[in-house]
């Protein structure tokens, strides 16, 4: 286990602005000065004296100046030292209020917010602490207060680390580093570097972390830091992660020397724990067992002991001693402060118990490793079904843990880190389902393995508009109370039954308060609850009911490290298949390279090779499922595979597009939500259409012209009443953002950039560019369909465990239910023709997937030579809801119109003596 650098700092000897107000009550000031210097008073005596001194100060009308603020600081420090965090907060809050009343106290205002942050931090009120530190940071432009800024940045880095937002921790650490350099304070600089190294370590950036760690140790040594052992322990972790065994052992040994000199048994146990993990990683399990057992003899912390039991169990697991491993895992679970006592290895903590854990990473590791052991035990005993079921049950608990944890990590990069970290677990649980022949559970875990962040984003997008400010604040307060109580419970030993039980009951009470609040939201504001808190994954039965109505089929697959799992679902059946993954990855890579460029298939031999590759993929992804011809929804793992271009024959092209109408979804759960959560009620007239075609671009953008795109756009627009067209110089970024807010259908003939790096995908307009982060959350409230007729809008960085972050996905995250997008650099004339044909069939009322299928079939019927190659026509795909665009119900609007006419006639008849003749109003004709 990697040790943390506990670096938040409480200062008790504060520095204040010069003395003021000697005119009256000089004895009060003298007593205050004496209190500051006093070292022989008991804490309770000092607190009482300080409180009485404040009363005297006010009663004799001593000026409420910087010295009085200093007295409040001192009183708050005394309360903090006496573990009365609530009282210390009140003192610092009062100091902050007084300091805010006069510009002369600006420096003290910054200091008071820093102190307030430390008090909140001590009380585990992390969000309030973060807010206070942020105020202190913003005010540190004043000369002489850089120290408070450095300390606040340090604490903000630490808080971000706790929240799992490692990227933000780096930002704060770097900002504090600049100030520490200006202050020439090596001790503070070392602490900030420690926070940065911790974040880099968690992000897996070991090389950079190592370089900074050595500098951190040099500075700490120069500053004679007392906790330098923690720095060497952290260095050992980094070198171990890099595979540098000798430097890692040397660093751990140096850390041990420091800890022995200070008789710090807990830290000595950390060193032994990490040495054990080092030898475990090297496959030296017997030596790893020895170090872990030595650490267990010294370690008293419940979480750390649980981790040691997990490490020991993992050694037995790898040595094939499965029963011994499972018993040891159970010891680890019992050790954790979660009130779990079951000795039977088949038993696991309940979801209610899991909610009690403040440091869920410890429990997650235990549960995952236990599940892996059950799976390997089953495989080693001829696929024992009972042990496979125990594995599945345990993986289910781990999955519940991941659900709880993902709400606790706020930063996108940190969420992606956790999605990637848990990826391997989903492969093993899907393997377990395959061995059990359980397609229902395999489908569930395939769903849980993808696009969860996108689902959360859509949930937040809807939920944010459903609450009042008062409700938002109340929810935050209740969640903070639960978090604070979890931390308090973690600090109490279960052996102290009275304190443990009372704290546990308090936690359950706070959780019940939060649950009652959420249930009340469900009753009074069901839309909010549905959007944000109901993260239920669609079941196989839900999907099959949907497919029966369409009708159609679904293909979903999981690309693991050891196997490819493919699941085909129809309204009546589900087929789970396992395929070799190495051949699949190699075939897909070559297939994609040939598709990406027409020049790549300029030779007959290349075309033949492509036909063979496409047939291989067909035999891996489609043929084993024996799906009926018709509509097929594809839920891919990672990059989109153009199923249209798969050939049913290796001898001659027999493209799948001739037999299936494909559409794509980021997950089946999002597909099923689209119908109820994204349906817009159509208004009068035909759907509003926004078309954009810059044709030519500003020289600085360095983009080639798109000739004839405006003419094609005009042809498409003729199918709509009152379309809005932005072409040539009118196709600006600003005009697009203005017009897009009201459009139901948005069509973009332009350029786009996207690649496999972390660079954000970009759209080009006549004058400038647009990235999806430029959109506000409610930028496209009416959009039903966005057509991205630009290059590579469907590709981007493939975030393992979450999916491809492309322009198409970005529009989906803005709440757009359907996107027509491209997978590679499409050819202009083919794109113009295909999109025009697509709208032709959409206008006939066909679903989007069938409309695109018909457009491609028409292209193939008329194309000659190279134009028949998939490079030209297969790159356009439909992502999201593939149903027909909603049309106005003519019967419904006719009834409404008739009712209005009758009502108007009655009114006219009733008031005929009083009214003039009214000119008839022509209502727009319904579509």
Coordinates of C-alpha atoms in Angstrom, one line a residue, residues 687-693 713 716-717 720-727 730-732 735-749 765 780 785-787 839:
X687 CA -39.2 20.3 -38.4
X688 CA -37.0 23.3 -38.3
X689 CA -33.8 22.7 -40.3
X690 CA -30.4 24.4 -39.9
X691 CA -27.9 23.8 -42.7
X692 CA -24.3 25.0 -42.6
X693 CA -21.8 24.9 -45.5
X713 CA -27.4 21.8 -48.9
X716 CA -31.7 19.0 -49.0
X717 CA -33.2 22.2 -47.5
X720 CA -38.2 21.5 -45.3
X721 CA -40.5 24.5 -44.7
X722 CA -38.6 27.7 -43.8
X723 CA -35.1 26.2 -43.4
X724 CA -32.2 28.3 -42.2
X725 CA -29.1 28.2 -44.3
X726 CA -25.7 29.5 -43.3
X727 CA -23.3 29.3 -46.3
X730 CA -22.5 33.6 -43.2
X731 CA -21.4 30.2 -41.9
X732 CA -19.6 31.7 -38.9
X735 CA -24.2 32.5 -36.3
X736 CA -24.2 28.7 -35.9
X737 CA -24.3 28.9 -32.1
X738 CA -27.2 31.5 -32.3
X739 CA -29.3 29.5 -34.8
X740 CA -28.6 26.0 -33.3
X741 CA -30.6 26.7 -30.2
X742 CA -34.0 26.4 -32.0
X743 CA -33.2 23.9 -34.7
X744 CA -34.5 20.3 -34.7
X745 CA -32.3 19.1 -37.5
X746 CA -28.8 20.4 -37.9
X747 CA -26.7 19.6 -41.0
X748 CA -23.0 20.5 -41.2
X749 CA -21.1 20.3 -44.5
X765 CA -16.6 27.3 -39.7
X780 CA -29.2 22.3 -28.2
X785 CA -30.8 14.9 -35.3
X786 CA -27.4 16.3 -36.1
X787 CA -25.8 15.3 -39.4
X839 CA -33.1 12.7 -46.4

